[in-house]
PDB file of C-alpha atoms and ligand atoms in Angstrom:
ATOM      1  CA  MET A   1     -11.383  15.016  -5.330  1.00 69.00           C
ATOM      2  CA  SER A   2      -8.696  12.554  -6.369  1.00 79.00           C
ATOM      3  CA  THR A   3      -9.501   9.795  -8.872  1.00 86.00           C
ATOM      4  CA  PHE A   4      -7.925   7.450  -6.347  1.00 94.00           C
ATOM      5  CA  GLU A   5      -9.875   8.705  -3.312  1.00 94.00           C
ATOM      6  CA  LEU A   6     -11.463   5.312  -2.587  1.00 95.00           C
ATOM      7  CA  GLN A   7      -8.172   3.418  -2.662  1.00 96.00           C
ATOM      8  CA  LYS A   8      -6.430   6.086  -0.563  1.00 97.00           C
ATOM      9  CA  LYS A   9      -9.146   6.068   2.104  1.00 97.00           C
ATOM     10  CA  HIS A  10      -9.055   2.288   2.152  1.00 97.00           C
ATOM     11  CA  ILE A  11      -5.288   2.369   2.778  1.00 98.00           C
ATOM     12  CA  VAL A  12      -5.629   4.812   5.697  1.00 98.00           C
ATOM     13  CA  GLY A  13      -8.513   2.884   7.300  1.00 97.00           C
ATOM     14  CA  THR A  14      -6.679  -0.434   6.981  1.00 98.00           C
ATOM     15  CA  ALA A  15      -3.401   0.995   8.322  1.00 97.00           C
ATOM     16  CA  GLN A  16      -5.189   2.313  11.428  1.00 97.00           C
ATOM     17  CA  THR A  17      -6.959  -1.034  11.929  1.00 97.00           C
ATOM     18  CA  LEU A  18      -3.571  -2.768  11.784  1.00 97.00           C
ATOM     19  CA  VAL A  19      -2.139  -0.357  14.382  1.00 97.00           C
ATOM     20  CA  ARG A  20      -5.125  -0.959  16.698  1.00 96.00           C
ATOM     21  CA  LYS A  21      -4.670  -4.710  16.342  1.00 96.00           C
ATOM     22  CA  GLY A  22      -0.956  -4.365  17.177  1.00 96.00           C
ATOM     23  CA  TYR A  23       0.466  -5.475  13.821  1.00 97.00           C
ATOM     24  CA  LEU A  24       1.814  -2.057  12.836  1.00 96.00           C
ATOM     25  CA  MET A  25       3.784  -0.064  15.387  1.00 89.00           C
ATOM     26  CA  ALA A  26       4.724   3.631  15.391  1.00 81.00           C
ATOM     27  CA  THR A  27       5.638   4.436  11.785  1.00 85.00           C
ATOM     28  CA  GLY A  28       7.027   0.967  10.934  1.00 91.00           C
ATOM     29  CA  GLY A  29       5.753  -1.161   8.059  1.00 95.00           C
ATOM     30  CA  ASN A  30       3.812  -0.100   4.979  1.00 97.00           C
ATOM     31  CA  LEU A  31       0.868  -1.168   2.855  1.00 98.00           C
ATOM     32  CA  SER A  32      -0.333  -0.735  -0.685  1.00 98.00           C
ATOM     33  CA  LEU A  33      -3.291  -1.379  -2.959  1.00 98.00           C
ATOM     34  CA  ARG A  34      -3.228  -1.967  -6.717  1.00 97.00           C
ATOM     35  CA  ILE A  35      -5.171   0.546  -8.820  1.00 96.00           C
ATOM     36  CA  PRO A  36      -7.483  -1.684 -10.906  1.00 93.00           C
ATOM     37  CA  GLY A  37      -6.711  -1.797 -14.607  1.00 90.00           C
ATOM     38  CA  GLN A  38      -3.602   0.364 -14.334  1.00 91.00           C
ATOM     39  CA  ASP A  39       0.092  -0.320 -13.812  1.00 94.00           C
ATOM     40  CA  SER A  40       0.013   1.665 -10.586  1.00 97.00           C
ATOM     41  CA  PHE A  41      -0.641   1.375  -6.869  1.00 98.00           C
ATOM     42  CA  ALA A  42      -1.498   3.497  -3.824  1.00 98.00           C
ATOM     43  CA  ILE A  43       1.010   3.225  -0.954  1.00 98.00           C
ATOM     44  CA  THR A  44       1.553   4.697   2.511  1.00 98.00           C
ATOM     45  CA  PRO A  45       4.065   7.556   2.807  1.00 97.00           C
ATOM     46  CA  SER A  46       7.496   7.043   4.384  1.00 96.00           C
ATOM     47  CA  ASN A  47       7.935   7.401   8.144  1.00 94.00           C
ATOM     48  CA  TYR A  48       4.541   8.963   8.894  1.00 95.00           C
ATOM     49  CA  ASP A  49       2.261   8.500  11.913  1.00 95.00           C
ATOM     50  CA  TYR A  50      -0.668   6.264  10.900  1.00 95.00           C
ATOM     51  CA  PHE A  51      -3.114   8.179  13.094  1.00 95.00           C
ATOM     52  CA  LYS A  52      -2.154  11.528  11.551  1.00 95.00           C
ATOM     53  CA  MET A  53      -2.456  10.075   8.056  1.00 96.00           C
ATOM     54  CA  THR A  54      -5.291  11.206   5.776  1.00 97.00           C
ATOM     55  CA  ALA A  55      -6.203  10.074   2.258  1.00 97.00           C
ATOM     56  CA  GLU A  56      -4.306  13.092   0.875  1.00 96.00           C
ATOM     57  CA  ASP A  57      -1.059  11.784   2.385  1.00 97.00           C
ATOM     58  CA  VAL A  58      -1.229   8.465   0.510  1.00 98.00           C
ATOM     59  CA  CYS A  59       0.997   8.296  -2.594  1.00 98.00           C
ATOM     60  CA  VAL A  60       0.060   6.836  -5.977  1.00 98.00           C
ATOM     61  CA  LEU A  61       2.978   5.500  -8.047  1.00 98.00           C
ATOM     62  CA  ASP A  62       3.313   3.685 -11.337  1.00 97.00           C
ATOM     63  CA  PHE A  63       5.423   0.532 -11.608  1.00 95.00           C
ATOM     64  CA  GLU A  64       8.473   2.631 -12.570  1.00 94.00           C
ATOM     65  CA  LEU A  65       7.868   4.447  -9.245  1.00 96.00           C
ATOM     66  CA  THR A  66       6.986   7.723 -10.944  1.00 96.00           C
ATOM     67  CA  ARG A  67       4.735   9.665  -8.604  1.00 96.00           C
ATOM     68  CA  ILE A  68       1.218  10.129  -9.977  1.00 96.00           C
ATOM     69  CA  GLU A  69      -0.187  11.680  -6.787  1.00 95.00           C
ATOM     70  CA  GLY A  70       0.922  12.581  -3.275  1.00 94.00           C
ATOM     71  CA  HIS A  71       2.900  15.373  -1.632  1.00 95.00           C
ATOM     72  CA  LEU A  72       4.859  13.163   0.800  1.00 96.00           C
ATOM     73  CA  LYS A  73       7.806  10.840   0.156  1.00 96.00           C
ATOM     74  CA  PRO A  74       6.422   7.360  -0.594  1.00 97.00           C
ATOM     75  CA  SER A  75       7.408   4.349   1.523  1.00 96.00           C
ATOM     76  CA  VAL A  76      11.058   3.343   1.135  1.00 96.00           C
ATOM     77  CA  GLU A  77       9.784  -0.136   0.233  1.00 96.00           C
ATOM     78  CA  SER A  78       7.783   1.106  -2.787  1.00 97.00           C
ATOM     79  CA  ALA A  79      10.066  -0.743  -5.237  1.00 97.00           C
ATOM     80  CA  MET A  80       9.413  -4.017  -3.413  1.00 97.00           C
ATOM     81  CA  HIS A  81       5.625  -3.478  -3.618  1.00 98.00           C
ATOM     82  CA  GLY A  82       5.778  -2.588  -7.312  1.00 97.00           C
ATOM     83  CA  ALA A  83       7.867  -5.684  -8.066  1.00 97.00           C
ATOM     84  CA  VAL A  84       5.336  -7.959  -6.322  1.00 98.00           C
ATOM     85  CA  TYR A  85       2.447  -6.482  -8.362  1.00 98.00           C
ATOM     86  CA  GLU A  86       4.423  -7.064 -11.547  1.00 97.00           C
ATOM     87  CA  VAL A  87       5.180 -10.735 -10.894  1.00 97.00           C
ATOM     88  CA  ARG A  88       1.909 -11.652  -9.118  1.00 97.00           C
ATOM     89  CA  PRO A  89      -1.173 -10.594 -11.131  1.00 96.00           C
ATOM     90  CA  ASP A  90      -3.424 -12.275  -8.515  1.00 97.00           C
ATOM     91  CA  VAL A  91      -2.209  -9.894  -5.788  1.00 98.00           C
ATOM     92  CA  ASN A  92      -4.108  -6.626  -5.310  1.00 97.00           C
ATOM     93  CA  ALA A  93      -2.970  -5.720  -1.790  1.00 98.00           C
ATOM     94  CA  ILE A  94       0.348  -5.947   0.072  1.00 98.00           C
ATOM     95  CA  ILE A  95       1.036  -5.460   3.784  1.00 98.00           C
ATOM     96  CA  HIS A  96       4.541  -5.296   5.253  1.00 98.00           C
ATOM     97  CA  THR A  97       4.767  -5.334   9.073  1.00 97.00           C
ATOM     98  CA  HIS A  98       7.344  -5.776  11.821  1.00 96.00           C
ATOM     99  CA  GLN A  99       4.896  -7.965  13.808  1.00 96.00           C
ATOM    100  CA  ALA A 100       6.552  -9.510  16.836  1.00 96.00           C
ATOM    101  CA  TYR A 101       6.325 -13.295  16.511  1.00 97.00           C
ATOM    102  CA  VAL A 102       7.122 -13.327  12.811  1.00 98.00           C
ATOM    103  CA  SER A 103      10.091 -11.045  13.487  1.00 97.00           C
ATOM    104  CA  ALA A 104      11.345 -13.531  16.084  1.00 97.00           C
ATOM    105  CA  LEU A 105      11.211 -16.403  13.563  1.00 98.00           C
ATOM    106  CA  THR A 106      13.129 -14.319  11.023  1.00 98.00           C
ATOM    107  CA  LEU A 107      16.027 -14.128  13.512  1.00 98.00           C
ATOM    108  CA  ILE A 108      16.387 -17.893  13.718  1.00 97.00           C
ATOM    109  CA  LYS A 109      15.611 -18.253  10.002  1.00 97.00           C
ATOM    110  CA  ALA A 110      12.878 -20.797  10.721  1.00 96.00           C
ATOM    111  CA  PRO A 111      10.409 -21.195   7.838  1.00 98.00           C
ATOM    112  CA  ILE A 112       6.938 -22.281   9.015  1.00 98.00           C
ATOM    113  CA  PRO A 113       5.889 -25.628   7.505  1.00 98.00           C
ATOM    114  CA  ALA A 114       2.182 -26.421   6.907  1.00 98.00           C
ATOM    115  CA  LEU A 115       0.925 -26.644  10.506  1.00 98.00           C
ATOM    116  CA  PHE A 116      -2.791 -25.783  10.116  1.00 98.00           C
ATOM    117  CA  ASP A 117      -5.441 -26.314   7.405  1.00 98.00           C
ATOM    118  CA  GLU A 118      -6.353 -22.613   7.348  1.00 98.00           C
ATOM    119  CA  GLN A 119      -2.693 -21.683   6.930  1.00 98.00           C
ATOM    120  CA  ALA A 120      -2.263 -23.857   3.807  1.00 98.00           C
ATOM    121  CA  ARG A 121      -5.611 -22.630   2.399  1.00 98.00           C
ATOM    122  CA  PHE A 122      -4.775 -18.918   2.629  1.00 98.00           C
ATOM    123  CA  LEU A 123      -1.008 -18.521   3.082  1.00 98.00           C
ATOM    124  CA  GLY A 124       0.229 -21.402   0.918  1.00 98.00           C
ATOM    125  CA  ARG A 125       2.366 -24.508   1.346  1.00 98.00           C
ATOM    126  CA  SER A 126       4.811 -22.897   3.802  1.00 98.00           C
ATOM    127  CA  VAL A 127       5.930 -19.501   5.031  1.00 98.00           C
ATOM    128  CA  ASP A 128       9.472 -19.177   3.733  1.00 98.00           C
ATOM    129  CA  ILE A 129      12.329 -16.931   4.794  1.00 98.00           C
ATOM    130  CA  ILE A 130      13.390 -14.341   2.229  1.00 98.00           C
ATOM    131  CA  PRO A 131      17.172 -13.860   2.709  1.00 98.00           C
ATOM    132  CA  TYR A 132      18.331 -10.574   4.205  1.00 98.00           C
ATOM    133  CA  ALA A 133      18.745  -7.486   2.081  1.00 97.00           C
ATOM    134  CA  PRO A 134      18.798  -3.890   3.370  1.00 96.00           C
ATOM    135  CA  SER A 135      15.505  -1.923   3.379  1.00 92.00           C
ATOM    136  CA  GLY A 136      14.766   0.227   0.392  1.00 91.00           C
ATOM    137  CA  THR A 137      17.387  -1.317  -1.906  1.00 94.00           C
ATOM    138  CA  GLY A 138      17.160  -2.824  -5.377  1.00 95.00           C
ATOM    139  CA  TRP A 139      18.766  -5.885  -3.811  1.00 96.00           C
ATOM    140  CA  LEU A 140      15.722  -6.380  -1.535  1.00 96.00           C
ATOM    141  CA  LYS A 141      13.333  -5.728  -4.431  1.00 97.00           C
ATOM    142  CA  ASN A 142      15.034  -8.430  -6.537  1.00 97.00           C
ATOM    143  CA  VAL A 143      15.212 -11.045  -3.808  1.00 98.00           C
ATOM    144  CA  VAL A 144      11.528 -10.492  -2.936  1.00 98.00           C
ATOM    145  CA  ALA A 145      10.420 -10.618  -6.590  1.00 98.00           C
ATOM    146  CA  LYS A 146      12.212 -13.962  -6.944  1.00 98.00           C
ATOM    147  CA  HIS A 147      10.628 -15.558  -3.861  1.00 98.00           C
ATOM    148  CA  VAL A 148       6.991 -14.489  -4.308  1.00 98.00           C
ATOM    149  CA  ARG A 149       6.749 -16.411  -7.586  1.00 97.00           C
ATOM    150  CA  ASN A 150       5.979 -19.607  -5.624  1.00 97.00           C
ATOM    151  CA  HIS A 151       2.325 -18.437  -5.214  1.00 98.00           C
ATOM    152  CA  ASN A 152       2.427 -18.360  -1.406  1.00 98.00           C
ATOM    153  CA  ASN A 153       0.743 -15.371   0.235  1.00 98.00           C
ATOM    154  CA  ALA A 154       2.965 -14.884   3.289  1.00 98.00           C
ATOM    155  CA  PHE A 155       6.735 -14.569   3.679  1.00 98.00           C
ATOM    156  CA  MET A 156       9.205 -13.706   6.429  1.00 98.00           C
ATOM    157  CA  MET A 157      11.995 -11.288   5.611  1.00 98.00           C
ATOM    158  CA  GLN A 158      15.186 -12.254   7.457  1.00 98.00           C
ATOM    159  CA  ASN A 159      16.040  -9.895  10.367  1.00 97.00           C
ATOM    160  CA  HIS A 160      13.164  -7.676   9.345  1.00 96.00           C
ATOM    161  CA  GLY A 161       9.500  -8.708   9.369  1.00 97.00           C
ATOM    162  CA  ALA A 162       6.512 -10.014   7.438  1.00 98.00           C
ATOM    163  CA  LEU A 163       5.413  -9.625   3.819  1.00 98.00           C
ATOM    164  CA  VAL A 164       1.773 -10.575   3.295  1.00 98.00           C
ATOM    165  CA  LEU A 165      -0.197 -10.623   0.047  1.00 98.00           C
ATOM    166  CA  GLY A 166      -3.905 -10.785  -0.720  1.00 98.00           C
ATOM    167  CA  GLN A 167      -6.532 -10.480  -3.415  1.00 97.00           C
ATOM    168  CA  ASP A 168      -7.791  -7.380  -1.528  1.00 97.00           C
ATOM    169  CA  LEU A 169      -6.928  -5.496   1.668  1.00 98.00           C
ATOM    170  CA  GLU A 170      -9.455  -7.414   3.801  1.00 98.00           C
ATOM    171  CA  ARG A 171      -7.928 -10.732   2.778  1.00 98.00           C
ATOM    172  CA  ALA A 172      -4.421  -9.370   3.336  1.00 98.00           C
ATOM    173  CA  VAL A 173      -5.373  -8.293   6.895  1.00 98.00           C
ATOM    174  CA  HIS A 174      -6.814 -11.766   7.591  1.00 98.00           C
ATOM    175  CA  ASN A 175      -3.603 -13.277   6.236  1.00 98.00           C
ATOM    176  CA  VAL A 176      -1.538 -11.063   8.591  1.00 98.00           C
ATOM    177  CA  GLU A 177      -3.598 -12.421  11.490  1.00 98.00           C
ATOM    178  CA  ILE A 178      -3.308 -16.060  10.410  1.00 98.00           C
ATOM    179  CA  LEU A 179       0.442 -15.604   9.966  1.00 98.00           C
ATOM    180  CA  GLU A 180       0.965 -14.160  13.447  1.00 98.00           C
ATOM    181  CA  LYS A 181      -1.087 -16.952  15.028  1.00 98.00           C
ATOM    182  CA  CYS A 182       1.027 -19.558  13.173  1.00 98.00           C
ATOM    183  CA  ALA A 183       4.279 -17.807  14.110  1.00 98.00           C
ATOM    184  CA  LEU A 184       3.373 -17.739  17.819  1.00 98.00           C
ATOM    185  CA  ALA A 185       2.216 -21.379  17.859  1.00 98.00           C
ATOM    186  CA  TYR A 186       5.345 -22.485  15.992  1.00 98.00           C
ATOM    187  CA  LEU A 187       7.682 -20.539  18.305  1.00 97.00           C
ATOM    188  CA  LEU A 188       6.045 -22.069  21.381  1.00 97.00           C
ATOM    189  CA  ALA A 189       6.237 -25.530  19.828  1.00 97.00           C
ATOM    190  CA  ILE A 190       9.941 -25.030  19.001  1.00 97.00           C
ATOM    191  CA  CYS A 191      10.572 -23.968  22.621  1.00 96.00           C
ATOM    192  CA  SER A 192       9.041 -27.228  23.880  1.00 95.00           C
ATOM    193  CA  GLU A 193      11.891 -29.089  22.091  1.00 93.00           C
ATOM    194  CA  ARG A 194       9.452 -31.858  21.216  1.00 95.00           C
ATOM    195  CA  GLY A 195       8.636 -33.165  17.746  1.00 96.00           C
ATOM    196  CA  ILE A 196       6.380 -30.839  15.745  1.00 97.00           C
ATOM    197  CA  SER A 197       3.549 -32.430  13.760  1.00 97.00           C
ATOM    198  CA  LYS A 198       2.454 -31.032  10.418  1.00 98.00           C
ATOM    199  CA  ILE A 199      -0.847 -31.481   8.598  1.00 98.00           C
ATOM    200  CA  PRO A 200      -0.878 -34.470   6.206  1.00 98.00           C
ATOM    201  CA  LEU A 201       0.753 -33.702   2.856  1.00 98.00           C
ATOM    202  CA  ALA A 202      -2.427 -34.606   0.928  1.00 98.00           C
ATOM    203  CA  VAL A 203      -4.477 -32.114   2.998  1.00 98.00           C
ATOM    204  CA  ARG A 204      -1.866 -29.427   2.427  1.00 98.00           C
ATOM    205  CA  GLU A 205      -1.985 -30.011  -1.319  1.00 98.00           C
ATOM    206  CA  VAL A 206      -5.811 -29.898  -1.476  1.00 98.00           C
ATOM    207  CA  ALA A 207      -5.820 -26.611   0.474  1.00 98.00           C
ATOM    208  CA  PHE A 208      -3.075 -25.138  -1.717  1.00 98.00           C
ATOM    209  CA  ALA A 209      -4.961 -26.213  -4.868  1.00 98.00           C
ATOM    210  CA  LYS A 210      -7.980 -24.205  -3.637  1.00 98.00           C
ATOM    211  CA  LEU A 211      -5.748 -21.169  -3.106  1.00 98.00           C
ATOM    212  CA  ARG A 212      -4.304 -21.542  -6.623  1.00 98.00           C
ATOM    213  CA  ARG A 213      -7.814 -21.863  -8.083  1.00 97.00           C
ATOM    214  CA  ASP A 214      -8.774 -18.551  -6.441  1.00 97.00           C
ATOM    215  CA  GLN A 215      -5.572 -16.923  -7.696  1.00 97.00           C
ATOM    216  CA  LYS A 216      -6.162 -18.056 -11.292  1.00 96.00           C
ATOM    217  CA  ARG A 217      -9.714 -16.700 -11.200  1.00 95.00           C
ATOM    218  CA  ILE A 218      -8.435 -13.325  -9.963  1.00 93.00           C
ATOM    219  CA  GLU A 219      -5.759 -13.298 -12.691  1.00 90.00           C
ATOM    220  CA  GLN A 220      -8.612 -13.721 -15.173  1.00 88.00           C
ATOM    221  CA  GLY A 221     -10.417 -10.742 -13.643  1.00 82.00           C
ATOM    222  CA  GLU A 222     -13.065 -12.549 -11.606  1.00 71.00           C
ATOM    223  CA  ARG A 223     -13.874 -11.484  -8.085  1.00 63.00           C
ATOM    224  CA  VAL A 224     -13.432 -14.241  -5.521  1.00 62.00           C
ATOM    225  CA  THR A 225     -15.584 -13.982  -2.414  1.00 55.00           C
ATOM    226  CA  SER A 226     -15.324 -17.542  -1.171  1.00 47.00           C
ATOM    227  CA  GLY A 227     -14.079 -17.739   2.392  1.00 46.00           C
ATOM    228  CA  GLU A 228     -14.209 -21.532   2.656  1.00 45.00           C
TER     229      GLU A 228
HETATM  230 ZN1  LIG B 301      10.158  -2.883   7.282  1.00 82.78          ZN
END
């Protein structure tokens, strides 16, 4: 049995949950999980049916993208995942999807301001647009690494999809769901052509401070279970 069996099974189970919920489609998107205490991560293979996937198919790479385990080609976005783990020690799980409403907002390059309390608490001050770069390139890796330093946990990749971060895979899945709800509400509000109200700045800052407190505790190796 692989040393990374638990992480690999967790990846497969989460990927299938995301397909059932409609956030991952066909073979699009990818997800990864940091291997605790090591400069490595488990990641879905490239272009592979999520319902055919077993733990054996999941790849384990180090931050230089050297393959530690796995017989399939790792996701083409592996460099982007590795770069996020390097610059964000509070992040232990990453989900990249082509979810519909977020994808729509990436086409009009509309960042989502702080619209809901829950959004600011778990996704950060805003959901920004990461400028376009082609999939699987060093260019995309660099532009993503630069943007995720702002401590937010959700981003929209221009003409592409969503990039969602979390302290663990469960939190990352919840963040994917919060993001899609915000994206749909924002799109509908934009279509109304009426003024869009945001939450008060002070409320946004209190919520973001709670998120940062959680992140700092995780950076120091503490487990955060608070869902407040
Ligand atoms: Zn993609």
